PDB file of C-alpha atoms in Angstrom:
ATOM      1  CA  UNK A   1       4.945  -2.986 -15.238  1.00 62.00           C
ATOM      2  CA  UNK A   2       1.446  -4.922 -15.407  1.00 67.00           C
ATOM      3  CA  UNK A   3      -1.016  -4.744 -18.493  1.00 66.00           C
ATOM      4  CA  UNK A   4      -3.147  -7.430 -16.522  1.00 70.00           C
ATOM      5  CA  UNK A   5      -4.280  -5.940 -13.311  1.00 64.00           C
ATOM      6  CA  UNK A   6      -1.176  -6.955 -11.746  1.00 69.00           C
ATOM      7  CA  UNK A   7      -1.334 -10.895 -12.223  1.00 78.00           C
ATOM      8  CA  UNK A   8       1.804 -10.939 -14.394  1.00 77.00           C
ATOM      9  CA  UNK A   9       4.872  -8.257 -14.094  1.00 73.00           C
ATOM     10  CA  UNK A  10       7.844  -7.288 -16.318  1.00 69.00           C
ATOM     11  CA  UNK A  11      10.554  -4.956 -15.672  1.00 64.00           C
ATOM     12  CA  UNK A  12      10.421  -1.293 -17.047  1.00 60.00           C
ATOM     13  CA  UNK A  13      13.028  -0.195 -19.414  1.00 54.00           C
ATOM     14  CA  UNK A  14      15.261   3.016 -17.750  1.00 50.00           C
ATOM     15  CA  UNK A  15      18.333   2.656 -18.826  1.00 47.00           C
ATOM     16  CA  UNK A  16      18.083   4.505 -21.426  1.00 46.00           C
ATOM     17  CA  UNK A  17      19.081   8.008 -21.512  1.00 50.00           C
ATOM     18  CA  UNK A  18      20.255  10.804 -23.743  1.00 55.00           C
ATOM     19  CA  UNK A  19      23.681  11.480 -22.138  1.00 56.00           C
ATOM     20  CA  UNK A  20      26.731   8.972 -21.425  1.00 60.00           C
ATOM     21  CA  UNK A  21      29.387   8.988 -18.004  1.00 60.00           C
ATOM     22  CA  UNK A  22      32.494   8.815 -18.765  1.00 66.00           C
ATOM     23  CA  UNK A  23      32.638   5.531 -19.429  1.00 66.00           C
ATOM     24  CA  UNK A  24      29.808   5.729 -22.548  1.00 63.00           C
ATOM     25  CA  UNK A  25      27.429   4.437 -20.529  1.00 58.00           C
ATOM     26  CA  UNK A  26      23.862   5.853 -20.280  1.00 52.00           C
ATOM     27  CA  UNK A  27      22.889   8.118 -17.808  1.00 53.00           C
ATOM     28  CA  UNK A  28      19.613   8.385 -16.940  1.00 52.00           C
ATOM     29  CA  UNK A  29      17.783  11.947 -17.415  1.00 53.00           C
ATOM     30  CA  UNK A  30      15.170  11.048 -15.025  1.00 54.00           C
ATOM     31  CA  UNK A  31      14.894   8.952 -12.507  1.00 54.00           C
ATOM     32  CA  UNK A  32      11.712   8.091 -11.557  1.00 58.00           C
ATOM     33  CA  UNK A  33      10.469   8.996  -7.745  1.00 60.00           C
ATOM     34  CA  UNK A  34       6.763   7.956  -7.983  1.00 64.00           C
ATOM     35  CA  UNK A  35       4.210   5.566  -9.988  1.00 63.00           C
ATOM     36  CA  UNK A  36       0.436   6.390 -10.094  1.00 62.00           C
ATOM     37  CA  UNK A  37      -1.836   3.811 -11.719  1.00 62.00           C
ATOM     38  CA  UNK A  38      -5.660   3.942 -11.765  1.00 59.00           C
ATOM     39  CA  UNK A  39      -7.264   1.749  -9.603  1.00 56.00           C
ATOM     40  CA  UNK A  40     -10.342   0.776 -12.440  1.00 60.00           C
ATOM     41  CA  UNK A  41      -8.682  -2.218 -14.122  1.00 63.00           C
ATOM     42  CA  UNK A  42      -8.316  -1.860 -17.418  1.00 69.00           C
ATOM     43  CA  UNK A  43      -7.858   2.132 -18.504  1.00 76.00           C
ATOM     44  CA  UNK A  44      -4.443   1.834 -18.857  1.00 79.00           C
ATOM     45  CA  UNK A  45      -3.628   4.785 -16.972  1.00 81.00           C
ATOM     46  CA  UNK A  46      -0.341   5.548 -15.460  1.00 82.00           C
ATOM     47  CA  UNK A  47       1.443   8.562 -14.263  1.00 84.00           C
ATOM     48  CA  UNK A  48       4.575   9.217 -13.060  1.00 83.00           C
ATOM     49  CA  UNK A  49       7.092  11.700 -11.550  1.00 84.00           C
ATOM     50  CA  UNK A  50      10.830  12.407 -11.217  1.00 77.00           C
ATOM     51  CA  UNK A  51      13.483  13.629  -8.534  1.00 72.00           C
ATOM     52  CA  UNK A  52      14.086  17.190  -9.486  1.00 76.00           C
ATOM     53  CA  UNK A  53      11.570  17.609 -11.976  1.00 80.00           C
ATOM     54  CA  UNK A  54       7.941  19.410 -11.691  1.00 83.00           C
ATOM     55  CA  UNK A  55       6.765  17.533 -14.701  1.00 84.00           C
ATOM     56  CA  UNK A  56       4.373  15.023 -14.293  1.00 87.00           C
ATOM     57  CA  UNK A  57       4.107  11.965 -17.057  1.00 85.00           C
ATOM     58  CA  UNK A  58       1.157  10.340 -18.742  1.00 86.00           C
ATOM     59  CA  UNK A  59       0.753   6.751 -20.095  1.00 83.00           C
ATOM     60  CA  UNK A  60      -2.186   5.467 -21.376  1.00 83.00           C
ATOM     61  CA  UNK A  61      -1.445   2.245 -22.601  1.00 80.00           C
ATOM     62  CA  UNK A  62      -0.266   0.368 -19.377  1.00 76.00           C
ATOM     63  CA  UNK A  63       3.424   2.328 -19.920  1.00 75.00           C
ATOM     64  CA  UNK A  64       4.274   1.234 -22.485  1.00 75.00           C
ATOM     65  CA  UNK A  65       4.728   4.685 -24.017  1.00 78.00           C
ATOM     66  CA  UNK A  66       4.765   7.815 -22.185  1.00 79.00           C
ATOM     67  CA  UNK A  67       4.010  11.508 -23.214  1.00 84.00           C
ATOM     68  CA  UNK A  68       5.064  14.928 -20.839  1.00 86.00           C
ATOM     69  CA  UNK A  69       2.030  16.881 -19.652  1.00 89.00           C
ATOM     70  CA  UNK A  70       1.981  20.458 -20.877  1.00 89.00           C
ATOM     71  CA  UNK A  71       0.744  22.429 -17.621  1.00 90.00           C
ATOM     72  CA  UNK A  72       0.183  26.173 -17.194  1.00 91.00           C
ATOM     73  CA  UNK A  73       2.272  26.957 -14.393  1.00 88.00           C
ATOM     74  CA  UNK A  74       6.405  26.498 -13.478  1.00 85.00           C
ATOM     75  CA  UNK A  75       7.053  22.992 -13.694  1.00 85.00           C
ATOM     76  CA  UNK A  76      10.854  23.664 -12.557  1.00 86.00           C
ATOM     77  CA  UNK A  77      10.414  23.125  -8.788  1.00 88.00           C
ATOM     78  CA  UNK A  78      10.613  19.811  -7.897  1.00 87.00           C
ATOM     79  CA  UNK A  79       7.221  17.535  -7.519  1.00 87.00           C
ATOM     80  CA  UNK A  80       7.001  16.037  -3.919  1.00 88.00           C
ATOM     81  CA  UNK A  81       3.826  13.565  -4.744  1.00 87.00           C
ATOM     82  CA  UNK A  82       0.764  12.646  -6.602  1.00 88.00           C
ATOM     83  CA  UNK A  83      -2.323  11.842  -6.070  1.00 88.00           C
ATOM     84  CA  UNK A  84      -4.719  10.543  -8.209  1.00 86.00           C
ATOM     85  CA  UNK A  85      -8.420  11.025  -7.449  1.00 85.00           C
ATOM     86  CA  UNK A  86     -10.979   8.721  -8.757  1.00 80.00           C
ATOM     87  CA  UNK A  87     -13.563   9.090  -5.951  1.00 75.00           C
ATOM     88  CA  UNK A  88     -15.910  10.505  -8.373  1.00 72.00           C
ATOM     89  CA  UNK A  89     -18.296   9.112 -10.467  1.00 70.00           C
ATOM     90  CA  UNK A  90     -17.443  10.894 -13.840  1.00 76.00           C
ATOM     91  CA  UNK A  91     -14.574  12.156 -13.659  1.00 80.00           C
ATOM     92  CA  UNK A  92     -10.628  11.255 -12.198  1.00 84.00           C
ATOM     93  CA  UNK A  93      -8.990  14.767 -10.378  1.00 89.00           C
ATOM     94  CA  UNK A  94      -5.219  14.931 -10.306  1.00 90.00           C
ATOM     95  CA  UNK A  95      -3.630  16.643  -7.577  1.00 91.00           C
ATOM     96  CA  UNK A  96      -0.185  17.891  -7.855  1.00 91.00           C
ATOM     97  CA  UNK A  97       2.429  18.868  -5.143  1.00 89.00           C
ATOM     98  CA  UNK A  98       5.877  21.262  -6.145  1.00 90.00           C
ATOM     99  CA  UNK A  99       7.913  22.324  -3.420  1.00 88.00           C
ATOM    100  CA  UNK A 100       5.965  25.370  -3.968  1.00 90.00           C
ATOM    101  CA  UNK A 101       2.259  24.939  -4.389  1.00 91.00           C
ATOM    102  CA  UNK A 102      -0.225  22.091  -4.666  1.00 91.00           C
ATOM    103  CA  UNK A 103      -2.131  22.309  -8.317  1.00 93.00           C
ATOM    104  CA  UNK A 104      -5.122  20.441  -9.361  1.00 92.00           C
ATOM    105  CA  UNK A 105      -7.060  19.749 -12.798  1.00 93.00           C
ATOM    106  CA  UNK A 106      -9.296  16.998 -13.911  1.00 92.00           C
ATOM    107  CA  UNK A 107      -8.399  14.595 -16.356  1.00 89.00           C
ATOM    108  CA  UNK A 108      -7.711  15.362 -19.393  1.00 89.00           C
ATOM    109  CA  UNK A 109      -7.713  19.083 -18.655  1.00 92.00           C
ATOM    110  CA  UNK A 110      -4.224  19.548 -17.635  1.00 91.00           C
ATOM    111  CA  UNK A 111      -4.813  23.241 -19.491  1.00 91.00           C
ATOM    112  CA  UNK A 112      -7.255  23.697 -16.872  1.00 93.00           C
ATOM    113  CA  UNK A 113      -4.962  23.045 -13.891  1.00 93.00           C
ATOM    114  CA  UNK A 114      -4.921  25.566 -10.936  1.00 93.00           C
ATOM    115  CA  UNK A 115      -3.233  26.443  -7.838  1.00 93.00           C
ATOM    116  CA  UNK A 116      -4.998  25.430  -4.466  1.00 91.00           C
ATOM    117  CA  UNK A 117      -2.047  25.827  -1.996  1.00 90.00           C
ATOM    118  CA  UNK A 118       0.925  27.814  -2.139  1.00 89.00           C
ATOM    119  CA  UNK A 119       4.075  28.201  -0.056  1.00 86.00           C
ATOM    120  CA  UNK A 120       5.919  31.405   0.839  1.00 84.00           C
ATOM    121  CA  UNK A 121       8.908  30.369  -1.040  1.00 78.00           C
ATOM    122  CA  UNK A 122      10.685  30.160   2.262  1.00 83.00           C
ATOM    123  CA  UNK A 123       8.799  27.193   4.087  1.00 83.00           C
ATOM    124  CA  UNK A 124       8.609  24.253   1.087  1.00 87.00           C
ATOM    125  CA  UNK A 125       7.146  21.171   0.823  1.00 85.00           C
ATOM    126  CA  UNK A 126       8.744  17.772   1.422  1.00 84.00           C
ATOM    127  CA  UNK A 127       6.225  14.995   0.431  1.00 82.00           C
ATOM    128  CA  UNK A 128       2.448  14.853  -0.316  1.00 84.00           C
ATOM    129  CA  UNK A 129      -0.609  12.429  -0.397  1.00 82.00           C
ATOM    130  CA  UNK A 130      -3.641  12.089  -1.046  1.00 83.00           C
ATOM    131  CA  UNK A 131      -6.986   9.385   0.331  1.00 81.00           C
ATOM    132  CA  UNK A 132     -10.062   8.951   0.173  1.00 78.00           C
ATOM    133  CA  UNK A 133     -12.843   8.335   3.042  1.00 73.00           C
ATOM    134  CA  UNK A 134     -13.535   4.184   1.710  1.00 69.00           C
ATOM    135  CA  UNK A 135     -16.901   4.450   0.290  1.00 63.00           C
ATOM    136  CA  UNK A 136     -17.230   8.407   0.466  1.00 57.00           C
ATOM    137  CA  UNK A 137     -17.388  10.414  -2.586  1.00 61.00           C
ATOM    138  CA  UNK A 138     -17.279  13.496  -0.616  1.00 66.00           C
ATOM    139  CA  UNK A 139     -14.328  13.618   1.774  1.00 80.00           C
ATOM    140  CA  UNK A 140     -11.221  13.691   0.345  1.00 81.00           C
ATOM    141  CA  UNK A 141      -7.915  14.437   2.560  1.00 82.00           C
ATOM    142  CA  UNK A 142      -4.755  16.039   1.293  1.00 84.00           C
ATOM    143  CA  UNK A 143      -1.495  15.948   3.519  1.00 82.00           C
ATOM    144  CA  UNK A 144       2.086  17.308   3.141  1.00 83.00           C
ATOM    145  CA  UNK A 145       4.860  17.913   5.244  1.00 82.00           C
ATOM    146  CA  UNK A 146       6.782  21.471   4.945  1.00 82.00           C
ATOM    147  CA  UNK A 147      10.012  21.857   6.155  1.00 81.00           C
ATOM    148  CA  UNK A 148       8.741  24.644   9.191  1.00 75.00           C
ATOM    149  CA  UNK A 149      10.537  23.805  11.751  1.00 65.00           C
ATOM    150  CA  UNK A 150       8.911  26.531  13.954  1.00 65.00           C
ATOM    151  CA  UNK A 151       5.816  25.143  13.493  1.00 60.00           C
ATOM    152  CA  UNK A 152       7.148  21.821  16.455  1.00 58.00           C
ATOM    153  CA  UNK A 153       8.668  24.369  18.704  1.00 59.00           C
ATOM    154  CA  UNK A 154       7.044  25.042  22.016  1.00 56.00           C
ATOM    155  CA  UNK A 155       6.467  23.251  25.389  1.00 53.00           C
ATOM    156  CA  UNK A 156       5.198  19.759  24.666  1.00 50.00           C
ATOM    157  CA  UNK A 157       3.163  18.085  28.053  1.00 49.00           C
TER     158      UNK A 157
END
């Protein structure tokens, strides 16, 4: 974790959890897949997302604490990536991937959040990312991989 604009680093606390092994040892609930931080130094803005979790993580204060996102759609399916927007001028978009759909919102209006892609249910995402054209407020690309394997067959030259 930085609170500097990443001259100085610490370690961030997971060891904590709210279950023990067998042992009486902590067990993490979550373990974290994927760190987002906002690329205009000094907001504080993190976000973050788990292995098997849909729920997506908010810190405002460099991580030190963290607060759950309430959304408005199924947050069981597991998130494959983030992406955090801030190619606009006025406002920072989130973009969201499940195995099952790819949601967006703008900041601070996670109530707000919709649906932009959705799988059958059959074929499901794997991973997801996000860029921006360097310099372009305008074109903004969004990639996943599915797991279709149909969609490589056929005669390759």
């Amino acid at each position: 974790r930085s609170a500097d604009g990443g001259v100085t680093w610490s370690p961030v606390d997971i060891t904590g959890g709210s279950r023990q092994d067998t042992q009486g040892n902590p067990v993490l609930d979550l373990i974290p897949m994927s760190w987002y931080g906002s690329l205009t130094q000094g907001t504080g803005i993190v976000y973050c997302i788990f292995f098997n979790s849909g729920n997506v993580y908010k810190s405002s204060d460099d991580g030190s604490t963290w607060s759950r996102l309430v959304l408005p759609f199924d947050t069981t399916n597991p998130a494959v990536g983030l992406y955090l927007d801030e190619g606009s001028a006025t406002a920072r978009y989130i973009y969201l991937a499940t195995s099952h759909g790819i949601y967006m919102w703008k900041e601070g209006f996670e109530g707000d959040a919709r649906q932009i892609y959705s799988s059958n249910g059959t074929i499901l995402l794997q991973s997801f990312t996000g860029a921006r054209m360097e310099g372009s407020t305008g074109s903004l690309m969004l990639s996943f991989v599915d797991n279709d394997a149909l969609a490589c067959e056929g005669d390759v030259d």
